Amino acid sequence: MPAQTPIVTVTLNPAVDMSTSTGSLVPQRKLRCEHPVREPGGGGLNVARVVGILGGEARAVCTKGGVVGDLLEQLIRACNIPHEFVRIDGETRENVSIEDRASGALYRFVMPGPEISDAEFESVAGAVRAALGDEPAGAVLVISGSMCQGVPDDMFDRVIPAARERGVRVFADVSGPWLGRAARAGASFLKPNQHELEEYVGRPLETDRELLEAAELLRQSGDCEAVFVSLGASGLLCALRARSFRVNAPAVHVESTIGAGDSTVAGIVLALARGSTVEDAARMGVAAGSATCMTPGTQLCRREDVERLAAQIG
């Protein structure tokens, strides 16, 4: 197994993801559903899970609150992921995905999550420092997923410069105003999707050139080594300091796209932690994201699918 530098993921707004299906979604009727499947969810947790699936190791730091938080911890323990939970007063959220079997459509109901206090946030920051250890140089810190209420606006200013000073590479997969804040605070790597990048620049981006120009604008707003722009079935664009490139996604039968973006991050991060070039890391990310699309509901990728797809990507 290839050696890797440490990977630590942070999930401030985790969830228990419940998925099920019903014959048809019809209003005002009692809808009989299949037995639900519950899995741990939230960006950083998904990244840590996929890293483990691919034979690596990532330590997950996340919040938990209430009875749903206790269930989340049980699910994480069952995944055998090294983890550190920070107890908060608010209740961990539970998201619901329901497949309409008549149409094949998937309906996703995403809850907002709890509010976190400044003291609770500082506890998370302390848990991250402990997870990185005394000699974190070369480690990768992944900050991924939605933010819960109460997260301080200067969160990245508190976390990223301190991590970079210790030799930690910071990978941020965030949206909305957090994307620009992460870039300006000095994130090493960023992974917006096309919609998030359009939101950042305030206009539609229809061509590779427009996407790369926007990615370069984002990259130059801080000290970013690479911006990975995920384009779903169209693959990935990457803007580096002196060049750019595209990785096309292989054709797969899509069961569900849930978790595909997090899987892409996991593939990239694990490859970087194993010493791969940015180009090879991007290919592994596309393979992992595509493989997750092949599994139903909230299930993540299978290692054999990732390895097979990675061999196909030139």
PDB file of N, CA, C and O in Angstrom, residues 34-65:
ATOM      1  N   GLU A  34     -39.846   1.759   0.937  1.00  0.00           N
ATOM      2  CA  GLU A  34     -38.982   0.625   1.229  1.00  0.00           C
ATOM      3  C   GLU A  34     -38.244   0.879   2.544  1.00  0.00           C
ATOM      4  O   GLU A  34     -38.238   1.993   3.069  1.00  0.00           O
ATOM      5  N   HIS A  35     -37.619  -0.164   3.078  1.00  0.00           N
ATOM      6  CA  HIS A  35     -36.854   0.000   4.309  1.00  0.00           C
ATOM      7  C   HIS A  35     -35.748   1.033   4.078  1.00  0.00           C
ATOM      8  O   HIS A  35     -34.997   0.935   3.105  1.00  0.00           O
ATOM      9  N   PRO A  36     -35.651   2.039   4.934  1.00  0.00           N
ATOM     10  CA  PRO A  36     -34.658   3.093   4.716  1.00  0.00           C
ATOM     11  C   PRO A  36     -33.246   2.618   5.013  1.00  0.00           C
ATOM     12  O   PRO A  36     -33.026   1.740   5.844  1.00  0.00           O
ATOM     13  N   VAL A  37     -32.294   3.241   4.303  1.00  0.00           N
ATOM     14  CA  VAL A  37     -30.876   3.027   4.560  1.00  0.00           C
ATOM     15  C   VAL A  37     -30.324   4.311   5.154  1.00  0.00           C
ATOM     16  O   VAL A  37     -30.554   5.397   4.615  1.00  0.00           O
ATOM     17  N   ARG A  38     -29.635   4.201   6.272  1.00  0.00           N
ATOM     18  CA  ARG A  38     -29.051   5.370   6.919  1.00  0.00           C
ATOM     19  C   ARG A  38     -27.528   5.288   6.863  1.00  0.00           C
ATOM     20  O   ARG A  38     -26.960   4.254   7.214  1.00  0.00           O
ATOM     21  N   GLU A  39     -26.921   6.383   6.443  1.00  0.00           N
ATOM     22  CA  GLU A  39     -25.471   6.441   6.321  1.00  0.00           C
ATOM     23  C   GLU A  39     -24.976   7.781   6.846  1.00  0.00           C
ATOM     24  O   GLU A  39     -25.714   8.777   6.825  1.00  0.00           O
ATOM     25  N   PRO A  40     -23.725   7.834   7.311  1.00  0.00           N
ATOM     26  CA  PRO A  40     -23.168   9.121   7.752  1.00  0.00           C
ATOM     27  C   PRO A  40     -22.967  10.040   6.559  1.00  0.00           C
ATOM     28  O   PRO A  40     -22.535   9.605   5.489  1.00  0.00           O
ATOM     29  N   GLY A  41     -23.304  11.312   6.714  1.00  0.00           N
ATOM     30  CA  GLY A  41     -23.205  12.252   5.608  1.00  0.00           C
ATOM     31  C   GLY A  41     -22.590  13.569   6.019  1.00  0.00           C
ATOM     32  O   GLY A  41     -22.385  13.865   7.198  1.00  0.00           O
ATOM     33  N   GLY A  42     -22.349  14.401   5.027  1.00  0.00           N
ATOM     34  CA  GLY A  42     -21.638  15.661   5.224  1.00  0.00           C
ATOM     35  C   GLY A  42     -20.313  15.570   4.492  1.00  0.00           C
ATOM     36  O   GLY A  42     -19.673  14.506   4.439  1.00  0.00           O
ATOM     37  N   GLY A  43     -19.886  16.685   3.889  1.00  0.00           N
ATOM     38  CA  GLY A  43     -18.746  16.680   2.994  1.00  0.00           C
ATOM     39  C   GLY A  43     -17.512  15.994   3.536  1.00  0.00           C
ATOM     40  O   GLY A  43     -16.967  15.062   2.933  1.00  0.00           O
ATOM     41  N   GLY A  44     -17.002  16.452   4.680  1.00  0.00           N
ATOM     42  CA  GLY A  44     -15.764  15.895   5.208  1.00  0.00           C
ATOM     43  C   GLY A  44     -15.875  14.432   5.580  1.00  0.00           C
ATOM     44  O   GLY A  44     -14.929  13.654   5.395  1.00  0.00           O
ATOM     45  N   LEU A  45     -17.033  14.020   6.116  1.00  0.00           N
ATOM     46  CA  LEU A  45     -17.220  12.613   6.463  1.00  0.00           C
ATOM     47  C   LEU A  45     -17.222  11.748   5.212  1.00  0.00           C
ATOM     48  O   LEU A  45     -16.643  10.658   5.191  1.00  0.00           O
ATOM     49  N   ASN A  46     -17.889  12.217   4.157  1.00  0.00           N
ATOM     50  CA  ASN A  46     -17.881  11.461   2.905  1.00  0.00           C
ATOM     51  C   ASN A  46     -16.466  11.342   2.344  1.00  0.00           C
ATOM     52  O   ASN A  46     -16.067  10.294   1.832  1.00  0.00           O
ATOM     53  N   VAL A  47     -15.706  12.425   2.421  1.00  0.00           N
ATOM     54  CA  VAL A  47     -14.324  12.380   1.952  1.00  0.00           C
ATOM     55  C   VAL A  47     -13.536  11.330   2.732  1.00  0.00           C
ATOM     56  O   VAL A  47     -12.814  10.506   2.156  1.00  0.00           O
ATOM     57  N   ALA A  48     -13.671  11.342   4.052  1.00  0.00           N
ATOM     58  CA  ALA A  48     -12.944  10.378   4.881  1.00  0.00           C
ATOM     59  C   ALA A  48     -13.371   8.950   4.557  1.00  0.00           C
ATOM     60  O   ALA A  48     -12.535   8.034   4.512  1.00  0.00           O
ATOM     61  N   ARG A  49     -14.664   8.742   4.323  1.00  0.00           N
ATOM     62  CA  ARG A  49     -15.145   7.398   3.987  1.00  0.00           C
ATOM     63  C   ARG A  49     -14.553   6.908   2.673  1.00  0.00           C
ATOM     64  O   ARG A  49     -14.107   5.759   2.562  1.00  0.00           O
ATOM     65  N   VAL A  50     -14.531   7.776   1.662  1.00  0.00           N
ATOM     66  CA  VAL A  50     -14.009   7.358   0.359  1.00  0.00           C
ATOM     67  C   VAL A  50     -12.501   7.126   0.429  1.00  0.00           C
ATOM     68  O   VAL A  50     -11.977   6.181  -0.177  1.00  0.00           O
ATOM     69  N   VAL A  51     -11.778   7.964   1.173  1.00  0.00           N
ATOM     70  CA  VAL A  51     -10.345   7.725   1.360  1.00  0.00           C
ATOM     71  C   VAL A  51     -10.132   6.324   1.924  1.00  0.00           C
ATOM     72  O   VAL A  51      -9.245   5.574   1.486  1.00  0.00           O
ATOM     73  N   GLY A  52     -10.951   5.945   2.906  1.00  0.00           N
ATOM     74  CA  GLY A  52     -10.851   4.603   3.477  1.00  0.00           C
ATOM     75  C   GLY A  52     -11.189   3.516   2.470  1.00  0.00           C
ATOM     76  O   GLY A  52     -10.519   2.476   2.413  1.00  0.00           O
ATOM     77  N   ILE A  53     -12.229   3.733   1.678  1.00  0.00           N
ATOM     78  CA  ILE A  53     -12.614   2.765   0.646  1.00  0.00           C
ATOM     79  C   ILE A  53     -11.460   2.532  -0.319  1.00  0.00           C
ATOM     80  O   ILE A  53     -11.228   1.403  -0.787  1.00  0.00           O
ATOM     81  N   LEU A  54     -10.711   3.583  -0.622  1.00  0.00           N
ATOM     82  CA  LEU A  54      -9.618   3.496  -1.594  1.00  0.00           C
ATOM     83  C   LEU A  54      -8.308   3.008  -0.980  1.00  0.00           C
ATOM     84  O   LEU A  54      -7.280   3.001  -1.649  1.00  0.00           O
ATOM     85  N   GLY A  55      -8.352   2.602   0.276  1.00  0.00           N
ATOM     86  CA  GLY A  55      -7.172   2.024   0.899  1.00  0.00           C
ATOM     87  C   GLY A  55      -6.306   2.999   1.652  1.00  0.00           C
ATOM     88  O   GLY A  55      -5.227   2.625   2.124  1.00  0.00           O
ATOM     89  N   GLY A  56      -6.745   4.258   1.779  1.00  0.00           N
ATOM     90  CA  GLY A  56      -6.010   5.241   2.552  1.00  0.00           C
ATOM     91  C   GLY A  56      -6.605   5.400   3.938  1.00  0.00           C
ATOM     92  O   GLY A  56      -7.451   4.615   4.364  1.00  0.00           O
ATOM     93  N   GLU A  57      -6.159   6.420   4.634  1.00  0.00           N
ATOM     94  CA  GLU A  57      -6.698   6.699   5.959  1.00  0.00           C
ATOM     95  C   GLU A  57      -6.840   8.196   6.154  1.00  0.00           C
ATOM     96  O   GLU A  57      -5.925   8.959   5.840  1.00  0.00           O
ATOM     97  N   ALA A  58      -7.996   8.598   6.639  1.00  0.00           N
ATOM     98  CA  ALA A  58      -8.253   9.995   6.975  1.00  0.00           C
ATOM     99  C   ALA A  58      -8.924  10.050   8.335  1.00  0.00           C
ATOM    100  O   ALA A  58      -9.794   9.225   8.635  1.00  0.00           O
ATOM    101  N   ARG A  59      -8.507  10.993   9.153  1.00  0.00           N
ATOM    102  CA  ARG A  59      -9.151  11.196  10.449  1.00  0.00           C
ATOM    103  C   ARG A  59     -10.207  12.273  10.301  1.00  0.00           C
ATOM    104  O   ARG A  59      -9.925  13.365   9.809  1.00  0.00           O
ATOM    105  N   ALA A  60     -11.424  11.952  10.714  1.00  0.00           N
ATOM    106  CA  ALA A  60     -12.555  12.859  10.557  1.00  0.00           C
ATOM    107  C   ALA A  60     -12.840  13.588  11.860  1.00  0.00           C
ATOM    108  O   ALA A  60     -12.998  12.966  12.911  1.00  0.00           O
ATOM    109  N   VAL A  61     -12.891  14.906  11.792  1.00  0.00           N
ATOM    110  CA  VAL A  61     -13.304  15.743  12.919  1.00  0.00           C
ATOM    111  C   VAL A  61     -14.652  16.340  12.568  1.00  0.00           C
ATOM    112  O   VAL A  61     -14.809  16.945  11.501  1.00  0.00           O
ATOM    113  N   CYS A  62     -15.644  16.156  13.431  1.00  0.00           N
ATOM    114  CA  CYS A  62     -16.956  16.736  13.130  1.00  0.00           C
ATOM    115  C   CYS A  62     -17.741  16.963  14.412  1.00  0.00           C
ATOM    116  O   CYS A  62     -17.371  16.482  15.492  1.00  0.00           O
ATOM    117  N   THR A  63     -18.823  17.702  14.285  1.00  0.00           N
ATOM    118  CA  THR A  63     -19.698  17.970  15.417  1.00  0.00           C
ATOM    119  C   THR A  63     -20.744  16.869  15.537  1.00  0.00           C
ATOM    120  O   THR A  63     -21.013  16.125  14.589  1.00  0.00           O
ATOM    121  N   LYS A  64     -21.336  16.774  16.706  1.00  0.00           N
ATOM    122  CA  LYS A  64     -22.501  15.905  16.887  1.00  0.00           C
ATOM    123  C   LYS A  64     -23.367  16.508  17.985  1.00  0.00           C
ATOM    124  O   LYS A  64     -22.863  17.125  18.931  1.00  0.00           O
ATOM    125  N   GLY A  65     -24.689  16.334  17.836  1.00  0.00           N
ATOM    126  CA  GLY A  65     -25.605  16.869  18.833  1.00  0.00           C
ATOM    127  C   GLY A  65     -26.884  16.074  18.889  1.00  0.00           C
ATOM    128  O   GLY A  65     -27.411  15.634  17.855  1.00  0.00           O
TER     129      GLY A  65
END
